[in-house]
């Protein structure tokens, strides 16, 4: 029943596997609450403009990327999560990126499921 409510992309991927992959991110980000940690909350990230979570102090690079029109849609999240410094140079995220394409798809499906 829940899967029927999700967009086709989320249904095609494994949300539970994505939740497991997200554990690599959970030290710095929350996804199921609005609480910021070392990094901003990722609850609602799909479709959001970078640099816009209230109460989080973003790098100039991330705020500039959002001001330039970047939106966290699936293609942009894929590119960013694969190589954060290539997608938004000079951002503060120290994570080197996810290299496994299935992990990328699954974690985005998970993020989409909590972005509702």
CSV table of N, CA and C in Angstrom, one decimal:
chain,number,residue,atom,x,y,z
A,1,UNK,N,0.8,-1.2,0.0
A,1,UNK,CA,0.0,0.0,0.0
A,1,UNK,C,0.9,1.3,0.0
A,2,UNK,N,1.9,1.3,0.9
A,2,UNK,CA,2.8,2.5,0.9
A,2,UNK,C,3.5,2.7,-0.4
A,3,UNK,N,3.9,1.6,-1.0
A,3,UNK,CA,4.6,1.7,-2.3
A,3,UNK,C,3.8,2.3,-3.4
A,4,UNK,N,2.5,2.1,-3.3
A,4,UNK,CA,1.6,2.6,-4.3
A,4,UNK,C,1.5,4.2,-4.3
A,5,UNK,N,1.8,4.7,-3.1
A,5,UNK,CA,1.8,6.2,-3.0
A,5,UNK,C,3.1,6.9,-3.4
A,6,UNK,N,4.2,6.1,-3.6
A,6,UNK,CA,5.5,6.6,-3.9
A,6,UNK,C,5.6,6.9,-5.4
A,7,UNK,N,6.4,7.8,-5.8
A,7,UNK,CA,6.7,8.0,-7.3
A,7,UNK,C,7.3,6.8,-7.9
A,8,UNK,N,7.2,6.6,-9.2
A,8,UNK,CA,7.8,5.4,-9.8
A,8,UNK,C,9.2,5.2,-9.5
A,9,UNK,N,10.0,6.2,-9.5
A,9,UNK,CA,11.5,6.1,-9.2
A,9,UNK,C,11.7,5.5,-7.9
A,10,UNK,N,11.0,5.9,-6.9
A,10,UNK,CA,11.2,5.4,-5.5
A,10,UNK,C,10.8,3.9,-5.5
A,11,UNK,N,9.7,3.5,-6.1
A,11,UNK,CA,9.2,2.2,-6.1
A,11,UNK,C,10.3,1.2,-6.8
A,12,UNK,N,11.0,1.8,-7.8
A,12,UNK,CA,11.9,0.9,-8.6
A,12,UNK,C,13.2,0.6,-7.8
A,13,UNK,N,13.4,1.4,-6.8
A,13,UNK,CA,14.6,1.2,-6.0
A,13,UNK,C,14.2,0.6,-4.6
A,14,UNK,N,15.2,0.3,-3.8
A,14,UNK,CA,15.0,-0.4,-2.5
A,14,UNK,C,15.2,0.7,-1.4
A,15,UNK,N,14.0,1.1,-0.9
A,15,UNK,CA,14.0,2.1,0.2
A,15,UNK,C,14.7,1.6,1.4
A,16,UNK,N,14.5,0.3,1.8
A,16,UNK,CA,15.1,-0.2,3.0
A,16,UNK,C,16.6,-0.3,2.8
A,17,UNK,N,17.1,-0.7,1.6
A,17,UNK,CA,18.5,-0.7,1.4
A,17,UNK,C,19.1,0.7,1.5
A,18,UNK,N,18.3,1.7,1.0
A,18,UNK,CA,18.7,3.1,1.0
A,18,UNK,C,18.8,3.6,2.5
A,19,UNK,N,17.9,3.1,3.3
A,19,UNK,CA,18.0,3.5,4.7
A,19,UNK,C,19.2,2.9,5.4
A,20,UNK,N,19.6,1.7,5.0
A,20,UNK,CA,20.9,1.1,5.4
A,20,UNK,C,22.1,1.9,4.9
A,21,UNK,N,22.1,2.3,3.7
A,21,UNK,CA,23.2,3.1,3.1
A,21,UNK,C,23.3,4.5,3.8
A,22,UNK,N,22.1,5.0,4.2
A,22,UNK,CA,22.0,6.3,4.9
A,22,UNK,C,22.8,6.3,6.2
A,23,UNK,N,23.0,5.1,6.8
A,23,UNK,CA,23.7,5.1,8.0
A,23,UNK,C,25.1,5.7,7.9
A,24,UNK,N,25.7,5.7,6.6
A,24,UNK,CA,27.0,6.3,6.4
A,24,UNK,C,26.8,7.9,6.5
A,25,UNK,N,25.6,8.4,6.4
A,25,UNK,CA,25.4,9.8,6.4
A,25,UNK,C,24.9,10.3,7.8
A,26,UNK,N,24.4,9.3,8.6
A,26,UNK,CA,23.6,9.7,9.8
A,26,UNK,C,24.5,10.3,10.9
A,27,UNK,N,25.8,10.2,10.8
A,27,UNK,CA,26.6,10.8,11.8
A,27,UNK,C,26.5,12.3,11.7
A,28,UNK,N,26.3,12.8,10.5
A,28,UNK,CA,26.2,14.2,10.2
A,28,UNK,C,24.8,14.8,9.8
A,29,UNK,N,23.9,13.9,9.4
A,29,UNK,CA,22.6,14.3,8.9
A,29,UNK,C,21.5,13.5,9.5
A,30,UNK,N,20.4,14.1,9.7
A,30,UNK,CA,19.2,13.4,10.0
A,30,UNK,C,18.3,13.4,8.8
A,31,UNK,N,17.4,12.4,8.7
A,31,UNK,CA,16.5,12.4,7.5
A,31,UNK,C,15.1,12.2,7.9
A,32,UNK,N,14.9,11.8,9.2
A,32,UNK,CA,13.5,11.6,9.6
A,32,UNK,C,13.0,12.6,10.6
A,33,UNK,N,13.8,13.6,10.8
A,33,UNK,CA,13.4,14.8,11.7
A,33,UNK,C,13.9,16.1,11.0
A,34,UNK,N,13.4,17.2,11.6
A,34,UNK,CA,13.8,18.5,11.1
A,34,UNK,C,15.1,19.0,11.8
A,35,UNK,N,15.7,18.2,12.6
A,35,UNK,CA,16.9,18.6,13.4
A,35,UNK,C,18.1,18.6,12.5
A,36,UNK,N,18.8,19.7,12.6
A,36,UNK,CA,20.1,19.8,12.0
A,36,UNK,C,21.2,19.2,12.9
A,37,UNK,N,22.2,18.6,12.3
A,37,UNK,CA,23.3,18.1,13.1
A,37,UNK,C,24.5,18.9,12.6
A,38,UNK,N,25.6,18.2,12.4
A,38,UNK,CA,26.8,18.8,11.8
A,38,UNK,C,26.5,19.3,10.4
A,39,UNK,N,25.6,18.5,9.7
A,39,UNK,CA,25.1,18.9,8.4
A,39,UNK,C,23.6,19.2,8.6
A,40,UNK,N,23.0,19.8,7.5
A,40,UNK,CA,21.6,20.1,7.6
A,40,UNK,C,20.7,18.8,7.6
A,41,UNK,N,19.5,18.9,8.1
A,41,UNK,CA,18.6,17.8,7.9
A,41,UNK,C,18.3,17.5,6.5
A,42,UNK,N,18.2,16.3,6.2
A,42,UNK,CA,17.9,15.9,4.8
A,42,UNK,C,16.4,15.5,4.6
A,43,UNK,N,15.6,15.7,5.7
A,43,UNK,CA,14.2,15.5,5.6
A,43,UNK,C,13.7,16.5,4.6
A,44,UNK,N,13.0,16.1,3.6
A,44,UNK,CA,12.5,17.0,2.6
A,44,UNK,C,13.5,17.5,1.6
A,45,UNK,N,14.7,16.9,1.5
A,45,UNK,CA,15.7,17.3,0.6
A,45,UNK,C,15.3,17.2,-0.9
A,46,UNK,N,14.6,16.2,-1.3
A,46,UNK,CA,14.3,16.0,-2.7
A,46,UNK,C,13.3,17.1,-3.1
A,47,UNK,N,13.8,17.9,-4.1
A,47,UNK,CA,13.0,19.1,-4.5
A,47,UNK,C,13.4,20.4,-3.9
A,48,UNK,N,14.3,20.3,-2.9
A,48,UNK,CA,14.7,21.5,-2.1
A,48,UNK,C,15.8,22.3,-2.8
A,49,UNK,N,15.9,23.5,-2.6
A,49,UNK,CA,17.0,24.4,-3.1
A,49,UNK,C,18.1,24.3,-2.1
A,50,UNK,N,19.3,24.0,-2.5
A,50,UNK,CA,20.5,24.0,-1.6
A,50,UNK,C,20.6,25.3,-0.8
A,51,UNK,N,21.1,25.2,0.4
A,51,UNK,CA,21.4,26.3,1.2
A,51,UNK,C,20.2,27.0,1.9
A,52,UNK,N,19.0,26.3,2.0
A,52,UNK,CA,17.8,26.9,2.5
A,52,UNK,C,17.2,26.3,3.7
A,53,UNK,N,17.8,25.4,4.4
A,53,UNK,CA,17.3,24.8,5.6
A,53,UNK,C,17.4,25.9,6.7
A,54,UNK,N,16.3,26.3,7.4
A,54,UNK,CA,16.3,27.3,8.4
A,54,UNK,C,17.2,26.8,9.6
A,55,UNK,N,18.0,27.7,10.1
A,55,UNK,CA,18.8,27.4,11.3
A,55,UNK,C,20.1,26.7,11.0
A,56,UNK,N,20.4,26.5,9.7
A,56,UNK,CA,21.7,25.8,9.4
A,56,UNK,C,22.6,26.8,8.7
A,57,UNK,N,23.9,26.9,9.1
A,57,UNK,CA,24.9,27.8,8.5
A,57,UNK,C,25.6,27.1,7.4
A,58,UNK,N,25.2,27.4,6.2
A,58,UNK,CA,25.8,26.8,5.0
A,58,UNK,C,27.0,27.5,4.5
A,59,UNK,N,27.8,26.8,3.8
A,59,UNK,CA,29.0,27.4,3.1
A,59,UNK,C,28.5,28.4,2.1
A,60,UNK,N,29.4,29.3,1.7
A,60,UNK,CA,29.0,30.3,0.7
A,60,UNK,C,28.8,29.5,-0.6
A,61,UNK,N,29.6,28.5,-0.9
A,61,UNK,CA,29.5,27.7,-2.1
A,61,UNK,C,28.1,27.0,-2.2
A,62,UNK,N,27.6,26.5,-1.1
A,62,UNK,CA,26.2,25.9,-1.2
A,62,UNK,C,25.1,26.9,-1.3
A,63,UNK,N,25.3,28.0,-0.6
A,63,UNK,CA,24.3,29.1,-0.8
A,63,UNK,C,24.3,29.7,-2.2
A,64,UNK,N,25.5,29.8,-2.8
A,64,UNK,CA,25.6,30.3,-4.1
A,64,UNK,C,25.0,29.3,-5.1
A,65,UNK,N,25.2,28.0,-4.9
A,65,UNK,CA,24.6,27.0,-5.8
A,65,UNK,C,23.1,27.1,-5.8
A,66,UNK,N,22.5,27.2,-4.6
A,66,UNK,CA,21.1,27.4,-4.6
A,66,UNK,C,20.6,28.7,-5.2
A,67,UNK,N,21.3,29.8,-5.0
A,67,UNK,CA,21.0,31.0,-5.6
A,67,UNK,C,21.1,31.0,-7.1
A,68,UNK,N,22.0,30.1,-7.6
A,68,UNK,CA,22.2,30.0,-9.1
A,68,UNK,C,21.1,29.1,-9.7
A,69,UNK,N,20.2,28.5,-8.9
A,69,UNK,CA,19.1,27.7,-9.5
A,69,UNK,C,19.2,26.2,-9.3
A,70,UNK,N,20.3,25.7,-8.6
A,70,UNK,CA,20.4,24.3,-8.3
A,70,UNK,C,19.2,23.8,-7.4
A,71,UNK,N,18.6,22.7,-7.8
A,71,UNK,CA,17.6,22.1,-7.0
A,71,UNK,C,18.0,20.6,-6.8
A,72,UNK,N,17.7,20.1,-5.6
A,72,UNK,CA,18.1,18.7,-5.3
A,72,UNK,C,17.0,17.8,-5.9
A,73,UNK,N,17.1,17.6,-7.2
A,73,UNK,CA,16.3,16.6,-7.9
A,73,UNK,C,17.1,15.4,-8.0
A,74,UNK,N,16.6,14.3,-8.6
A,74,UNK,CA,17.3,13.0,-8.6
A,74,UNK,C,18.7,13.1,-9.4
A,75,UNK,N,18.7,13.7,-10.6
A,75,UNK,CA,20.0,13.8,-11.2
A,75,UNK,C,21.1,14.6,-10.5
A,76,UNK,N,20.6,15.7,-9.9
A,76,UNK,CA,21.6,16.5,-9.1
A,76,UNK,C,22.0,15.8,-7.8
A,77,UNK,N,21.1,15.1,-7.2
A,77,UNK,CA,21.5,14.3,-6.0
A,77,UNK,C,22.5,13.2,-6.4
A,78,UNK,N,22.2,12.5,-7.5
A,78,UNK,CA,23.1,11.5,-7.9
A,78,UNK,C,24.5,12.0,-8.1
A,79,UNK,N,24.6,13.1,-8.8
A,79,UNK,CA,25.9,13.7,-9.1
A,79,UNK,C,26.6,14.2,-7.8
A,80,UNK,N,25.8,14.8,-6.9
A,80,UNK,CA,26.4,15.4,-5.7
A,80,UNK,C,26.8,14.2,-4.7
A,81,UNK,N,26.0,13.3,-4.6
A,81,UNK,CA,26.3,12.2,-3.6
A,81,UNK,C,27.4,11.3,-4.1
A,82,UNK,N,27.6,11.3,-5.4
A,82,UNK,CA,28.7,10.5,-6.0
A,82,UNK,C,30.1,11.2,-5.8
A,83,UNK,N,30.0,12.6,-5.9
A,83,UNK,CA,31.2,13.4,-5.8
A,83,UNK,C,30.9,14.8,-5.3
A,84,UNK,N,30.7,15.0,-4.0
A,84,UNK,CA,30.2,16.3,-3.6
A,84,UNK,C,31.1,17.5,-4.0
A,85,UNK,N,32.4,17.3,-4.0
A,85,UNK,CA,33.3,18.4,-4.4
A,85,UNK,C,33.3,18.8,-5.8
A,86,UNK,N,32.9,17.8,-6.7
A,86,UNK,CA,32.8,18.1,-8.1
A,86,UNK,C,31.5,18.8,-8.4
A,87,UNK,N,30.4,18.4,-7.8
A,87,UNK,CA,29.1,19.1,-8.0
A,87,UNK,C,29.0,20.5,-7.5
A,88,UNK,N,29.5,20.6,-6.2
A,88,UNK,CA,29.5,22.0,-5.6
A,88,UNK,C,30.9,22.2,-5.0
A,89,UNK,N,31.8,22.7,-5.9
A,89,UNK,CA,33.2,22.9,-5.4
A,89,UNK,C,33.2,23.9,-4.2
A,90,UNK,N,34.1,23.6,-3.3
A,90,UNK,CA,34.3,24.5,-2.1
A,90,UNK,C,33.2,24.3,-1.0
A,91,UNK,N,32.3,23.3,-1.2
A,91,UNK,CA,31.3,23.1,-0.1
A,91,UNK,C,32.1,22.4,1.1
A,92,UNK,N,31.4,22.4,2.2
A,92,UNK,CA,32.1,22.0,3.4
A,92,UNK,C,32.0,20.5,3.7
A,93,UNK,N,31.2,19.8,3.0
A,93,UNK,CA,30.9,18.4,3.3
A,93,UNK,C,32.2,17.6,3.0
A,94,UNK,N,32.7,16.9,4.1
A,94,UNK,CA,33.9,16.1,4.0
A,94,UNK,C,33.8,14.7,3.4
A,95,UNK,N,32.5,14.3,3.2
A,95,UNK,CA,32.3,13.0,2.7
A,95,UNK,C,32.8,12.8,1.3
A,96,UNK,N,33.5,11.8,0.9
A,96,UNK,CA,34.0,11.7,-0.4
A,96,UNK,C,33.0,11.2,-1.5
A,97,UNK,N,31.9,10.7,-1.0
A,97,UNK,CA,30.9,10.3,-2.0
A,97,UNK,C,30.6,8.8,-2.0
A,98,UNK,N,29.5,8.4,-2.5
A,98,UNK,CA,29.1,7.0,-2.6
A,98,UNK,C,29.5,6.6,-4.0
A,99,UNK,N,30.2,5.5,-4.1
A,99,UNK,CA,30.7,5.1,-5.4
A,99,UNK,C,29.9,4.0,-6.1
A,100,UNK,N,29.1,3.3,-5.3
A,100,UNK,CA,28.3,2.2,-5.9
A,100,UNK,C,27.0,2.8,-6.4
A,101,UNK,N,26.7,2.7,-7.8
A,101,UNK,CA,25.5,3.2,-8.4
A,101,UNK,C,24.2,2.7,-7.7
A,102,UNK,N,24.1,1.5,-7.3
A,102,UNK,CA,22.9,1.0,-6.6
A,102,UNK,C,22.7,1.6,-5.3
A,103,UNK,N,23.8,1.9,-4.5
A,103,UNK,CA,23.7,2.6,-3.3
A,103,UNK,C,23.2,4.0,-3.5
A,104,UNK,N,23.7,4.7,-4.5
A,104,UNK,CA,23.2,6.0,-4.8
A,104,UNK,C,21.7,6.0,-5.1
A,105,UNK,N,21.2,5.1,-6.0
A,105,UNK,CA,19.8,5.0,-6.3
A,105,UNK,C,19.0,4.7,-5.1
A,106,UNK,N,19.5,3.8,-4.3
A,106,UNK,CA,18.7,3.3,-3.1
A,106,UNK,C,18.6,4.4,-2.0
A,107,UNK,N,19.7,5.1,-1.8
A,107,UNK,CA,19.7,6.2,-0.8
A,107,UNK,C,18.8,7.3,-1.3
A,108,UNK,N,18.8,7.6,-2.5
A,108,UNK,CA,17.9,8.7,-3.1
A,108,UNK,C,16.4,8.2,-2.9
A,109,UNK,N,16.2,6.9,-3.2
A,109,UNK,CA,14.8,6.4,-2.9
A,109,UNK,C,14.4,6.6,-1.5
A,110,UNK,N,15.3,6.3,-0.6
A,110,UNK,CA,15.0,6.5,0.9
A,110,UNK,C,14.8,8.0,1.1
A,111,UNK,N,15.7,8.9,0.6
A,111,UNK,CA,15.5,10.3,0.9
A,111,UNK,C,14.2,10.8,0.3
A,112,UNK,N,13.8,10.3,-0.9
A,112,UNK,CA,12.5,10.7,-1.5
A,112,UNK,C,11.4,10.2,-0.6
A,113,UNK,N,11.5,9.0,0.0
A,113,UNK,CA,10.4,8.5,0.9
A,113,UNK,C,10.2,9.4,2.1
A,114,UNK,N,11.3,10.1,2.6
A,114,UNK,CA,11.1,11.0,3.8
A,114,UNK,C,11.0,12.4,3.4
A,115,UNK,N,10.9,12.7,2.1
A,115,UNK,CA,10.7,14.1,1.6
A,115,UNK,C,9.3,14.5,1.3
A,116,UNK,N,8.4,13.5,1.5
A,116,UNK,CA,7.0,13.7,1.2
A,116,UNK,C,6.3,14.9,1.7
